[in-house]
């Protein structure tokens, strides 16, 4: 079913919207209600699959991988010509400058796109709500990033982030498996530690996606009490037999399944967790906006799609506002959340799609001719302005 | 990664500076330069479905979202789904026993095979065919998700996006705001020009007197006196009351708690949940459980043509029809430049000249002359500054050994034209063999010759033996189109071109390659 808008947008000159995340990339055309593809951010070089944003990569390899990846996005997934089309890249505000410059160079010089616009993901998400004021929390793979947007202006100074997101959950799963799980390898039962298995990111992701969930607040409190030696019996969740290849089965106990995601809510040594991100952002914002922000919280990102996440976040917030650290600083005791008209992992892309379909796109983009002249990529961080 | 011919050992330098094997390079006949993957621009030529080869025009393909209407992929394993027919009779007999299967090879065209399936049932009750989709690899079928079998072939509808209506509402709303903003910005620009005596930009000057876009008309209607004031009319007063802006999103009343029955119970079967790849295949729905998977319409693939960046001429142009694999324009470097391969190298000794053998194979259809130079000779010649610059840069950083040839100078070898494998006319071959200098050319057979060279390794702590040399040959290019059409067509210009060839002999510890009997 193609609506009128879609057929309007379905021309040769529609902008291409790409949201390059650390783990997954969402790509499609502007004006569409959903991206065409969500693909992992990897390229295949000489038969081996490699991550585009690998750690400690030198600039030439990064450039090669990024070029190859963008080529894939255009010609394999989107099937669109790059020349004479506008591009919208949805990015986080703290994308490293060298990656921004690389993207601008590759897209404008090598692929000859007609213009390039960088859209902050948090701002894009507010467009999907039809509101101009919201507190947006984006929990992806590498980090959880929060940024308030007031009256359409992203308050970049109040940006904050924590590295409690998908990758942290993977590490926690590995850790908990070492503590609690056992492995049946070719008929012999051993503890996970003895078997010395190092699970790949893909396996950990599969365990996270299929077996794990976010435990409700009350159960988490009960479990914390039992760990400290209380007598109340704790009913574990059911365990799972996860098969890893032909002759290895990992017996994953219910505790691992339920409490792997606790890492997002357990307050670390600085007292920070995903919930305190929100509360700290509220404290830092000006008094007149606090009520508006607390009434318009938007949580996006792939990790936020874990079952039971939003309910737990709400319970944590309600609990934390009544304890010592926050009870005197914050008068707000109620929080309201939004659900965007999309799945949470592509909400930022959707915002980019709306922005990419507007007439004002040109004024927000870097035009190719200007870039070839002066090579400036406007950045809020370094203060460079477009000429 | 080792290949049969070890193609990654010998690399040629492209005009952008990078080194790639000859099989990955293109040759532009207009600028007479080698081009690689990064120096060409890809353009989508043809979009088609990979299983039924349905070929669509670009605008149509875009409206169909680059998906085929009749081919579907299995949501479980991503292979092509096959349409199977069964007969449903008016009687209650289960139709599974008399299923006439269409052929199960997934790549065949589905429509032809269905019509040929016959009614096996001997019963006289009226029966009609119903169709369901099944995967021959993982055995998933539409019956697993309890979709009713369809009576007609092409009635599998794609799932709707439940959020699409809301999205379109929002998009309309923002589009209105954006167009208004843009109009105001343009209006502001024009109105300032008309009244102030500040310097107008050149773009505005041409259009300020002529009311090109109809923006000044409402302004002039209101009278000149209002245009002196530069106020930005606020958005609210010019809101068209006929289109109310959509409701901003409402917050959720009650946040859904975790479905404890599903996750905490002993009846939890994690195999009933979809994997992340299965979820991401259907972007809009992303089902949690496997009984909500739905057949995915197959995505199109494309054929691309490649265009040289400098001169904007096509370098590679495939046939537009998806079923033909030939090329209209096929300017691969392999067809213009002789190919060099390593044939033999001895066990490396650090101090002497190691004698190696390289083979040169001519792929052109005509006889060519190839001149071979070492790097030093080019430097001495000192004519081609740019080439010397490139060589120097390269030599300092990368090369670990020096390559010299037996003859002192003026090395040119004649290469036979490319021939069929069972060619027997050896006249030209014999002639050329007589003219060869025996030091340089050891072996000759039709289009393939072997030349000897000496490698001297530069220093003691070398790990891999890398060296380079230059070849020069003649190419016939196509000149740019002249303004006056000549009856004979474009004049071919032929020119000598030089290429730097970079050879990676491998690790210094590698033992000697076996020596071919013809070379001794």
PDB file of C-alpha atoms in Angstrom, chain B residues 11 14 18 31 51 68 79 121 210 227 250 259 320-321 399 405 413 429 511:
ATOM      1  CA  UNK B  11      50.029  -5.396  -8.951  1.00  0.00           C
ATOM      2  CA  UNK B  14      46.245   2.796 -11.023  1.00  0.00           C
ATOM      3  CA  UNK B  18      46.803   2.601  -5.402  1.00  0.00           C
ATOM      4  CA  UNK B  31      41.973   9.341 -20.909  1.00  0.00           C
ATOM      5  CA  UNK B  51      14.758 -15.333  -8.820  1.00  0.00           C
ATOM      6  CA  UNK B  68       9.310  -8.362  -6.274  1.00  0.00           C
ATOM      7  CA  UNK B  79      15.930 -18.857   0.710  1.00  0.00           C
ATOM      8  CA  UNK B 121      -7.804 -37.307  -7.308  1.00  0.00           C
ATOM      9  CA  UNK B 210      10.625  40.636 -12.554  1.00  0.00           C
ATOM     10  CA  UNK B 227       7.246  46.374   2.831  1.00  0.00           C
ATOM     11  CA  UNK B 250       0.330  11.491  23.869  1.00  0.00           C
ATOM     12  CA  UNK B 259       4.881 -10.789  30.404  1.00  0.00           C
ATOM     13  CA  UNK B 320      20.224  -3.973 -19.838  1.00  0.00           C
ATOM     14  CA  UNK B 321      18.377  -7.261 -19.860  1.00  0.00           C
ATOM     15  CA  UNK B 399      60.449  -1.585  -2.139  1.00  0.00           C
ATOM     16  CA  UNK B 405      67.353  -7.082 -16.417  1.00  0.00           C
ATOM     17  CA  UNK B 413      60.025  -7.583 -26.830  1.00  0.00           C
ATOM     18  CA  UNK B 429      55.917 -17.262 -33.616  1.00  0.00           C
ATOM     19  CA  UNK B 511      61.917 -21.829  -0.922  1.00  0.00           C
TER      20      UNK B 511
END
